[in-house]
Short mmCIF file of C-alpha atoms and ligand atoms in Angstrom, two decimals:
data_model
loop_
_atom_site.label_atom_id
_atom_site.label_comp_id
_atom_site.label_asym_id
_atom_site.label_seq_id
_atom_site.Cartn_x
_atom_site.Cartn_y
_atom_site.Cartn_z
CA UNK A 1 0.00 0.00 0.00
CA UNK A 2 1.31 3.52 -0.69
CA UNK A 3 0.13 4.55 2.39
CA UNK A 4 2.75 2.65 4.06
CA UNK A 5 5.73 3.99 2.14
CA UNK A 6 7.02 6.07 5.55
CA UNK A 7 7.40 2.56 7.25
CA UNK A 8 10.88 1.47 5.76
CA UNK A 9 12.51 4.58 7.81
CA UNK A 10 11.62 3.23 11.01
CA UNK A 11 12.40 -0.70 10.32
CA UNK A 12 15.75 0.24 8.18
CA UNK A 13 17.15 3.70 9.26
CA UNK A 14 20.66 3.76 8.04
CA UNK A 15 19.60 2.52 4.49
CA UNK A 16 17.76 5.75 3.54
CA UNK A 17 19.76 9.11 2.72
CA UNK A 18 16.50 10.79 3.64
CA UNK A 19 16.70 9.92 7.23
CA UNK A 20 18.79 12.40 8.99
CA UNK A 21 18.59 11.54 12.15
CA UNK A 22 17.75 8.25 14.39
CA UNK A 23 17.85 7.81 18.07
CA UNK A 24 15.78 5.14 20.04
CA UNK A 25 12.66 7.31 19.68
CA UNK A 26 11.86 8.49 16.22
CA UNK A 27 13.75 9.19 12.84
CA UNK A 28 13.67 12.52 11.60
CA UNK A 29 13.41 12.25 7.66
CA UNK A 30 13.11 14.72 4.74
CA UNK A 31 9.71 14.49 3.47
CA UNK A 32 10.28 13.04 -0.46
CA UNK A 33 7.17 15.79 -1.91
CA UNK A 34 8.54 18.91 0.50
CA UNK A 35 6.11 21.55 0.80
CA UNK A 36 8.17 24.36 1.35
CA UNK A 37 11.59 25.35 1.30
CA UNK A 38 12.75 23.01 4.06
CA UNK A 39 10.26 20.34 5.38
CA UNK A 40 11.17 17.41 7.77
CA UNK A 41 9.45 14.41 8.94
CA UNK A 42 9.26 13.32 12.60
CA UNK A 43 8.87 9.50 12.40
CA UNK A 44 7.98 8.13 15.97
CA UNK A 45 9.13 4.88 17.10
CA UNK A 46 6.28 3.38 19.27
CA UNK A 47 4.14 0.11 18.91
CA UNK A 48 1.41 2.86 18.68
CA UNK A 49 2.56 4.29 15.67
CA UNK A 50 -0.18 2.59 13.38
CA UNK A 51 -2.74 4.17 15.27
CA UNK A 52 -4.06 8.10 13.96
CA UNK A 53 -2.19 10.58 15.95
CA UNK A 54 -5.31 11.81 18.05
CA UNK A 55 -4.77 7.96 19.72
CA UNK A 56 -1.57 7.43 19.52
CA UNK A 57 -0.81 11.14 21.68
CA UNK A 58 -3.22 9.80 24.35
CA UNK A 59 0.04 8.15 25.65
CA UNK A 60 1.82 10.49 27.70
CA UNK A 61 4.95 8.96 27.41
CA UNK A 62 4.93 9.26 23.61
CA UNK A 63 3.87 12.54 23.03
CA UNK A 64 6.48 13.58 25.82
CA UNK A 65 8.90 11.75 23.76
CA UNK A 66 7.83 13.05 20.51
CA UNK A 67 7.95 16.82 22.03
CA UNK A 68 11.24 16.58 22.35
CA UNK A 69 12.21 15.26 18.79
CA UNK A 70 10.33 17.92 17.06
CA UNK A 71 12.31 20.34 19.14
CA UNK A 72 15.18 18.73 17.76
CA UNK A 73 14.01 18.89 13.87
CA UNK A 74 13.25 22.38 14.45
CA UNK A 75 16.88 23.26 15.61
CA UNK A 76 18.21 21.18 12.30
CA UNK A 77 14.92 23.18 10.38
CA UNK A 78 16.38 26.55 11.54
CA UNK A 79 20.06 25.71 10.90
CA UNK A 80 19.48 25.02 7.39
CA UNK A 81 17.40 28.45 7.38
CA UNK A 82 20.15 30.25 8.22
CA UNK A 83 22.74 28.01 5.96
CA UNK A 84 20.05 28.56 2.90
CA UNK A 85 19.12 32.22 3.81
CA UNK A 86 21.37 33.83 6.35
CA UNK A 87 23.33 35.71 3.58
CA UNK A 88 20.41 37.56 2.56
CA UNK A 89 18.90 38.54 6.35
CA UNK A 90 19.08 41.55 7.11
CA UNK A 91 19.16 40.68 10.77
CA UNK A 92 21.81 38.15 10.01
CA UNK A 93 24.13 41.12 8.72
CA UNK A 94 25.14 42.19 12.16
CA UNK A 95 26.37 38.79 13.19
CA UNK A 96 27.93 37.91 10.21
CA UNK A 97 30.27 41.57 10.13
CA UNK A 98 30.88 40.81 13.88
CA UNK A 99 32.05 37.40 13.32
CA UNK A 100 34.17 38.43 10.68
CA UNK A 101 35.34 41.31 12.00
CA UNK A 102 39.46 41.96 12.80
CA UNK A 103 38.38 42.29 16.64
CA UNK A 104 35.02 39.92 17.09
CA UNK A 105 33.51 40.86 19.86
CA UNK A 106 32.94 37.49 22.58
CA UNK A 107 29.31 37.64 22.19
CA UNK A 108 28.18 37.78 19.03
CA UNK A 109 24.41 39.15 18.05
CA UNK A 110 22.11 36.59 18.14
CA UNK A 111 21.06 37.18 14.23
CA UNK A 112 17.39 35.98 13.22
CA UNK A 113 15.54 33.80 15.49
CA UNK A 114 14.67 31.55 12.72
CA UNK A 115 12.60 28.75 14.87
CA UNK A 116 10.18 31.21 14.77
CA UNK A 117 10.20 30.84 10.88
CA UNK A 118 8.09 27.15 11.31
CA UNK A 119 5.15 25.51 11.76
CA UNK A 120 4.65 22.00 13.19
CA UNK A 121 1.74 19.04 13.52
CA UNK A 122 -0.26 16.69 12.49
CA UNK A 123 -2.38 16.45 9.80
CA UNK A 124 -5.99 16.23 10.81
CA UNK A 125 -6.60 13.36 8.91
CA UNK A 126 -2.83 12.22 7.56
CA UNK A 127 -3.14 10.53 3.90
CA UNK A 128 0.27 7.86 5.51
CA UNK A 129 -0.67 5.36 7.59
CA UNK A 130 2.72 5.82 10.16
CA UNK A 131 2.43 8.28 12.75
CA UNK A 132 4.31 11.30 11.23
CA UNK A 133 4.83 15.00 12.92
CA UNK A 134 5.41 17.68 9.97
CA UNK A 135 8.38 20.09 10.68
CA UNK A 136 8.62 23.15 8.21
CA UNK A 137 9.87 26.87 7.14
CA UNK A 138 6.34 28.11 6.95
CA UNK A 139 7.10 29.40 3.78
CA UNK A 140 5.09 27.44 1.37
CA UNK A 141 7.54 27.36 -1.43
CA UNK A 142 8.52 24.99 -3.07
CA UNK A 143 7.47 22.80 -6.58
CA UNK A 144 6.04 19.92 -5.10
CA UNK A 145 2.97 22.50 -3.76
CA UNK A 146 0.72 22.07 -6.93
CA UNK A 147 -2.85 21.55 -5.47
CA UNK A 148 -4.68 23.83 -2.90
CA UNK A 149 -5.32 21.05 -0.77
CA UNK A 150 -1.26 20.93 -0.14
CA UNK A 151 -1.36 24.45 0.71
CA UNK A 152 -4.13 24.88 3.38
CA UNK A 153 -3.90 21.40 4.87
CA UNK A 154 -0.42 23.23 6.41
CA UNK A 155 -2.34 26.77 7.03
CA UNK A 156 -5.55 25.93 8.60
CA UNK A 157 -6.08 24.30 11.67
CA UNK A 158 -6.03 21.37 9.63
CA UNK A 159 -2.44 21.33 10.59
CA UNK A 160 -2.67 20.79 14.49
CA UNK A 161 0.36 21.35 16.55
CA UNK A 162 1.44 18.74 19.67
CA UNK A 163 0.43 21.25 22.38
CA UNK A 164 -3.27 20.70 21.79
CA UNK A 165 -2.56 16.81 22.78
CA UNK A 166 -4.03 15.22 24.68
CA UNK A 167 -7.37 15.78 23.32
CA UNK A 168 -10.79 15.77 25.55
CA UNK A 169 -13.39 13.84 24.08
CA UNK A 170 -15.45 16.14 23.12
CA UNK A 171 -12.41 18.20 21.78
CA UNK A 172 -13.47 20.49 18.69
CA UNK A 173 -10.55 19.14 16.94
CA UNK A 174 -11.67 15.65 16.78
CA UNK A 175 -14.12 17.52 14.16
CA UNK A 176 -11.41 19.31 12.19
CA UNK A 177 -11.27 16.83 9.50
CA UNK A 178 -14.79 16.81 8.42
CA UNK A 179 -15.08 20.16 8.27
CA UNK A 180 -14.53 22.59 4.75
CA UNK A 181 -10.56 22.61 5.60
CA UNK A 182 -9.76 21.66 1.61
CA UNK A 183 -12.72 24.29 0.08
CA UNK A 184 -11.84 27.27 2.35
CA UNK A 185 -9.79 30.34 -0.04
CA UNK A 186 -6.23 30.50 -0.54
CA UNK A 187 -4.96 33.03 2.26
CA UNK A 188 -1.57 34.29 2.25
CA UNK A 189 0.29 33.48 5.45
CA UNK A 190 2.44 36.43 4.94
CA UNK A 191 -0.27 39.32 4.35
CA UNK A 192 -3.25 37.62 4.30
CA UNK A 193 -4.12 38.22 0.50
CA UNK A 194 -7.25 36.26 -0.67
CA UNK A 195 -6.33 34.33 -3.93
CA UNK A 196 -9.88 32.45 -3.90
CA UNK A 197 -9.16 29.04 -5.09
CA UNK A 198 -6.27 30.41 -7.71
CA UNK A 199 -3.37 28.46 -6.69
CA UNK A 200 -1.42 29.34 -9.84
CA UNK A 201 -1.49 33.39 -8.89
CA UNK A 202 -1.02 32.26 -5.00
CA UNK A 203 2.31 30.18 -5.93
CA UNK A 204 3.88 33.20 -7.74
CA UNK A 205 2.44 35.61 -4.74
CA UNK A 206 4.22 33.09 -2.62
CA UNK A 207 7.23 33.25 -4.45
CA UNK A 208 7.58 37.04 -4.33
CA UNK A 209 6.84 36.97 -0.43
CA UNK A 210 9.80 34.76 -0.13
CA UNK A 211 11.99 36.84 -1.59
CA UNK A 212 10.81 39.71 1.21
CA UNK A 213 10.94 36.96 3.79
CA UNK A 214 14.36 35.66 3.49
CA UNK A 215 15.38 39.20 3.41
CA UNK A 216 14.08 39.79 6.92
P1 LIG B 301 0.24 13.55 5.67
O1 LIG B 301 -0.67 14.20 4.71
O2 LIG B 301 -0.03 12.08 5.84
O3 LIG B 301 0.28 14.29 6.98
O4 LIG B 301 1.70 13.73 5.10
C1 LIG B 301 2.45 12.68 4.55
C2 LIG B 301 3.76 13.27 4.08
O5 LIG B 301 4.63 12.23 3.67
C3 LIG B 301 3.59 14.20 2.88
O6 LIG B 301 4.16 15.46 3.20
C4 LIG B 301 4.33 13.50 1.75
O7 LIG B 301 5.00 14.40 0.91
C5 LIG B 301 5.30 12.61 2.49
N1 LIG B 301 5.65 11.35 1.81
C6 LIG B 301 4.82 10.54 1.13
N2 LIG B 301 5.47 9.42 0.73
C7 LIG B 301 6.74 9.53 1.19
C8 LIG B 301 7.88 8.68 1.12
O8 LIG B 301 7.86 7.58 0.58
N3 LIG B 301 9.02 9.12 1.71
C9 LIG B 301 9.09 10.35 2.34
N4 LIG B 301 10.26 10.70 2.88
N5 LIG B 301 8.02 11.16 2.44
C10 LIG B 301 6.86 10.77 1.87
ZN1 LIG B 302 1.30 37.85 0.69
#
């Protein structure tokens, strides 16, 4: 089934390039149809990891766990930010001349917070069958975005981060994925242009916005 295919990452870590990282917990793995500029995967290893995520995070010790990996693939998200974009920031400038400077200074200037630059979650209702966390520059660019679907299932709340886990029972978010997530317009994240359902005009929008963005 190709629902399955993020199973082989777990069972065989060190024969996939994608996975980047492996401890006794999870993998963390490049997703293969990235979303945006940089977009990782935060593969759990748990015997619950067939079940859908609003189960599977009923386990304390697994979402505890988990919390902690996606703090990791943020760190690795943000470094490769700043790798990919730091020459452009404007906030990265500072650091950069101090660092390079005759005389640097001890401490340099902390430069762009870029964990603040991504979003992270679950998918409401996840189209693979192995419990998977999405890590990501919120920036939306990237080729393998072609349907609107890809866009707002990542900037709705159809994208629902680990802090609202546990869920009650009667949690509204149990609902999320029967609601109008995939029919609702094409917002900008940046400045909240309306593009309707035009995701042709949005992905050149989105394009232009990164430019500005990296620039930051
Ligand atoms: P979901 O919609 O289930 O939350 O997201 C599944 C993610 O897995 C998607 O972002 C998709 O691009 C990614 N994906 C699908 N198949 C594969 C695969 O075989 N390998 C990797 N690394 N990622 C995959
Ligand atoms: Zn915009």
């Amino acid at each position: 089934d190709r629902r399955d295919g993020l199973g082989v990452y777990t069972a065989d870590p060190y024969a996939y390039d994608r996975v980047l990282f492996n401890n006794e917990n999870a993998v963390i793995i490049q997703d293969m149809f990235p979303k945006s500029s940089v977009h990782l995967l935060v593969l759990p290893k748990s015997d619950r990891n067939l079940l859908h995520p609003f189960e599977a995070f009923e386990d304390p010790q697994l979402l505890a766990d988990i919390k902690l990996e996606v703090e990791r693939a943020k760190q690795m998200v943000a470094s490769e930010l700043r790798r990919k974009y730091g020459q452009f920031s404007k906030s990265e400038q500072a650091r950069i001349q101090a660092r390079d400077a005759d005389d640097p200074p001890e401490v340099l200037p902390e430069g762009r917070d870029w964990a603040k630059e991504i979003i992270t979650g679950v998918h409401a209702v996840p189209s693979m069958n192995h419990l998977h966390v999405h890590v990501m520059s919120r920036d939306m660019v990237n080729d393998c975005l072609k349907r609107s679907a890809h866009y707002n299932s990542f900037q709705t709340s159809f994208l629902v981060p680990l802090d609202k886990f546990p869920l009650a029972k009667d949690d509204p978010v149990r609902r999320i994925g029967h609601g109008p997530w995939h029919t609702v317009d094409l917002v900008c994240w940046r400045c909240k242009e309306n593009f309707g359902n035009r995701v042709t005009k949005l992905k050149a929008h989105l394009a232009e916005e990164h430019d500005q963005w990296k620039r930051e």
